[in-house]
CSV table of C-alpha atoms in Angstrom, one decimal:
chain,number,residue,atom,x,y,z
A,1,MET,CA,21.5,-20.7,28.2
A,2,ALA,CA,21.1,-23.1,25.3
A,3,ASN,CA,20.5,-21.8,21.8
A,4,LEU,CA,16.8,-22.3,21.3
A,5,PHE,CA,17.2,-22.2,17.5
A,6,ASP,CA,20.0,-24.8,17.2
A,7,LEU,CA,18.9,-27.5,14.9
A,8,THR,CA,22.2,-29.4,14.8
A,9,GLY,CA,21.6,-33.1,14.1
A,10,LYS,CA,18.1,-32.5,12.9
A,11,VAL,CA,16.9,-33.4,9.4
A,12,ALA,CA,14.2,-31.4,7.6
A,13,ILE,CA,12.2,-31.9,4.4
A,14,VAL,CA,11.0,-28.7,2.7
A,15,VAL,CA,8.4,-29.5,0.1
A,16,GLY,CA,8.1,-26.6,-2.3
A,17,GLY,CA,11.7,-25.7,-1.4
A,18,ALA,CA,12.4,-24.1,-4.8
A,19,GLY,CA,9.9,-21.4,-4.3
A,20,GLY,CA,10.4,-18.1,-2.6
A,21,ILE,CA,9.1,-19.0,0.8
A,22,GLY,CA,10.2,-22.6,0.7
A,23,HIS,CA,13.7,-21.5,-0.4
A,24,ALA,CA,14.0,-19.1,2.4
A,25,GLN,CA,12.8,-21.7,4.9
A,26,ALA,CA,15.2,-24.3,3.6
A,27,LEU,CA,18.2,-21.8,4.0
A,28,GLY,CA,17.0,-20.7,7.4
A,29,LEU,CA,16.9,-24.4,8.6
A,30,ALA,CA,20.4,-25.0,7.2
A,31,LYS,CA,21.7,-21.9,8.9
A,32,ALA,CA,20.3,-23.1,12.2
A,33,GLY,CA,22.2,-26.4,11.7
A,34,ALA,CA,19.7,-28.8,10.1
A,35,ASP,CA,20.4,-31.0,7.1
A,36,VAL,CA,17.8,-30.2,4.5
A,37,VAL,CA,16.0,-32.1,1.8
A,38,VAL,CA,14.4,-29.8,-0.7
A,39,ALA,CA,11.6,-31.1,-2.9
A,40,SER,CA,9.6,-29.6,-5.7
A,41,ARG,CA,8.1,-30.4,-9.1
A,42,LYS,CA,11.2,-29.3,-11.2
A,43,LEU,CA,14.6,-30.7,-10.3
A,44,GLU,CA,16.4,-28.0,-12.2
A,45,HIS,CA,14.9,-25.4,-9.7
A,46,LEU,CA,16.1,-27.4,-6.7
A,47,GLU,CA,19.8,-27.9,-7.6
A,48,PRO,CA,20.7,-24.2,-6.8
A,49,VAL,CA,18.9,-24.4,-3.5
A,50,ALA,CA,20.7,-27.6,-2.5
A,51,LYS,CA,24.0,-26.0,-3.4
A,52,GLU,CA,23.2,-23.0,-1.1
A,53,ILE,CA,22.4,-25.3,1.7
A,54,GLN,CA,25.7,-27.2,1.2
A,55,ALA,CA,27.5,-23.9,1.2
A,56,GLU,CA,26.3,-23.5,4.8
A,57,GLY,CA,28.1,-26.7,5.6
A,58,ARG,CA,25.0,-28.8,5.8
A,59,ARG,CA,24.0,-32.0,3.9
A,60,SER,CA,21.3,-31.6,1.3
A,61,LEU,CA,19.4,-33.6,-1.2
A,62,ASP,CA,17.2,-32.4,-4.0
A,63,VAL,CA,14.2,-34.6,-4.9
A,64,PRO,CA,11.5,-34.1,-7.4
A,65,VAL,CA,7.9,-34.5,-6.2
A,66,GLU,CA,4.4,-34.0,-7.4
A,67,VAL,CA,2.5,-33.5,-4.1
A,68,THR,CA,-0.9,-34.4,-5.6
A,69,GLN,CA,0.3,-37.9,-6.4
A,70,GLU,CA,0.7,-40.2,-3.4
A,71,LYS,CA,3.2,-42.5,-5.3
A,72,SER,CA,5.4,-39.5,-6.0
A,73,VAL,CA,5.4,-38.4,-2.3
A,74,VAL,CA,6.3,-42.0,-1.3
A,75,ALA,CA,9.1,-42.0,-3.9
A,76,MET,CA,10.4,-38.7,-2.5
A,77,LEU,CA,10.5,-40.3,1.0
A,78,ASP,CA,12.2,-43.4,-0.3
A,79,SER,CA,14.9,-41.2,-1.8
A,80,PHE,CA,15.2,-39.3,1.4
A,81,LEU,CA,15.5,-42.4,3.6
A,82,LYS,CA,18.4,-43.7,1.5
A,83,GLU,CA,20.4,-40.7,2.6
A,84,PHE,CA,19.0,-39.8,6.0
A,85,PRO,CA,17.9,-42.0,8.9
A,86,HIS,CA,14.8,-40.0,10.0
A,87,VAL,CA,12.7,-37.0,9.5
A,88,ASP,CA,12.6,-34.4,12.3
A,89,ILE,CA,10.9,-31.5,10.5
A,90,LEU,CA,8.4,-31.3,7.6
A,91,VAL,CA,7.7,-28.0,6.0
A,92,ASN,CA,4.9,-27.9,3.5
A,93,ALA,CA,5.8,-24.7,1.5
A,94,HIS,CA,4.3,-25.8,-1.8
A,95,GLY,CA,1.4,-24.0,-3.1
A,96,LEU,CA,-0.6,-22.9,-6.2
A,97,ALA,CA,-2.2,-19.5,-6.6
A,98,ILE,CA,-4.2,-18.6,-9.7
A,99,ARG,CA,-4.8,-14.9,-9.6
A,100,LYS,CA,-8.2,-14.2,-11.1
A,101,PRO,CA,-11.4,-12.6,-9.9
A,102,ALA,CA,-13.5,-15.1,-8.1
A,103,ASP,CA,-16.5,-14.7,-10.5
A,104,THR,CA,-14.3,-15.7,-13.4
A,105,PHE,CA,-12.5,-18.6,-11.7
A,106,PRO,CA,-13.2,-21.9,-13.5
A,107,LEU,CA,-14.1,-24.8,-11.3
A,108,ASP,CA,-11.4,-27.1,-12.7
A,109,GLU,CA,-8.7,-24.5,-11.8
A,110,TRP,CA,-10.2,-24.2,-8.3
A,111,GLN,CA,-9.9,-27.9,-8.0
A,112,GLN,CA,-6.3,-27.8,-9.1
A,113,VAL,CA,-5.6,-25.2,-6.4
A,114,MET,CA,-7.3,-27.4,-3.8
A,115,ASP,CA,-5.5,-30.5,-4.9
A,116,VAL,CA,-2.1,-28.9,-4.6
A,117,ASN,CA,-2.6,-26.8,-1.5
A,118,THR,CA,-4.9,-29.0,0.6
A,119,ARG,CA,-4.7,-32.5,-0.7
A,120,GLY,CA,-0.9,-32.3,-1.3
A,121,THR,CA,-0.3,-31.1,2.2
A,122,PHE,CA,-2.4,-33.9,3.6
A,123,ILE,CA,-0.6,-36.5,1.5
A,124,CYS,CA,2.8,-35.2,2.6
A,125,CYS,CA,1.8,-35.1,6.3
A,126,GLN,CA,0.4,-38.7,6.1
A,127,ALA,CA,3.5,-40.0,4.4
A,128,ARG,CA,5.8,-38.3,6.9
A,129,ARG,CA,3.9,-40.0,9.7
A,130,VAL,CA,4.8,-43.3,8.2
A,131,VAL,CA,8.6,-42.7,8.7
A,132,ALA,CA,8.4,-40.8,12.0
């Protein structure tokens, strides 16, 4: 029986790959055989993750991205396409959580959460469709 979790030859982008969940997902994809591009706002947080992926014998690329900015997402994909021919898997693991009681939550902070978590995911999915 074939290994259902074998991702050899697949290429994944993990947006939010420097965070706890994204980091774990990126490593899991690499351990399953995928090459993995990790993207997040701060490049210095991505470099250690990319090295862990490479230690699994997989190719990796670390790319900065601001998911709320369409131009930044397009630039991330441009960097990606210089190294990899296609995208097989897109993981949107980025996210923003502001921990405050709802009755004290300023509207501008709520909008920031919505921009990152909802709009950012939409932008990444739309851009990924362009290169699919």
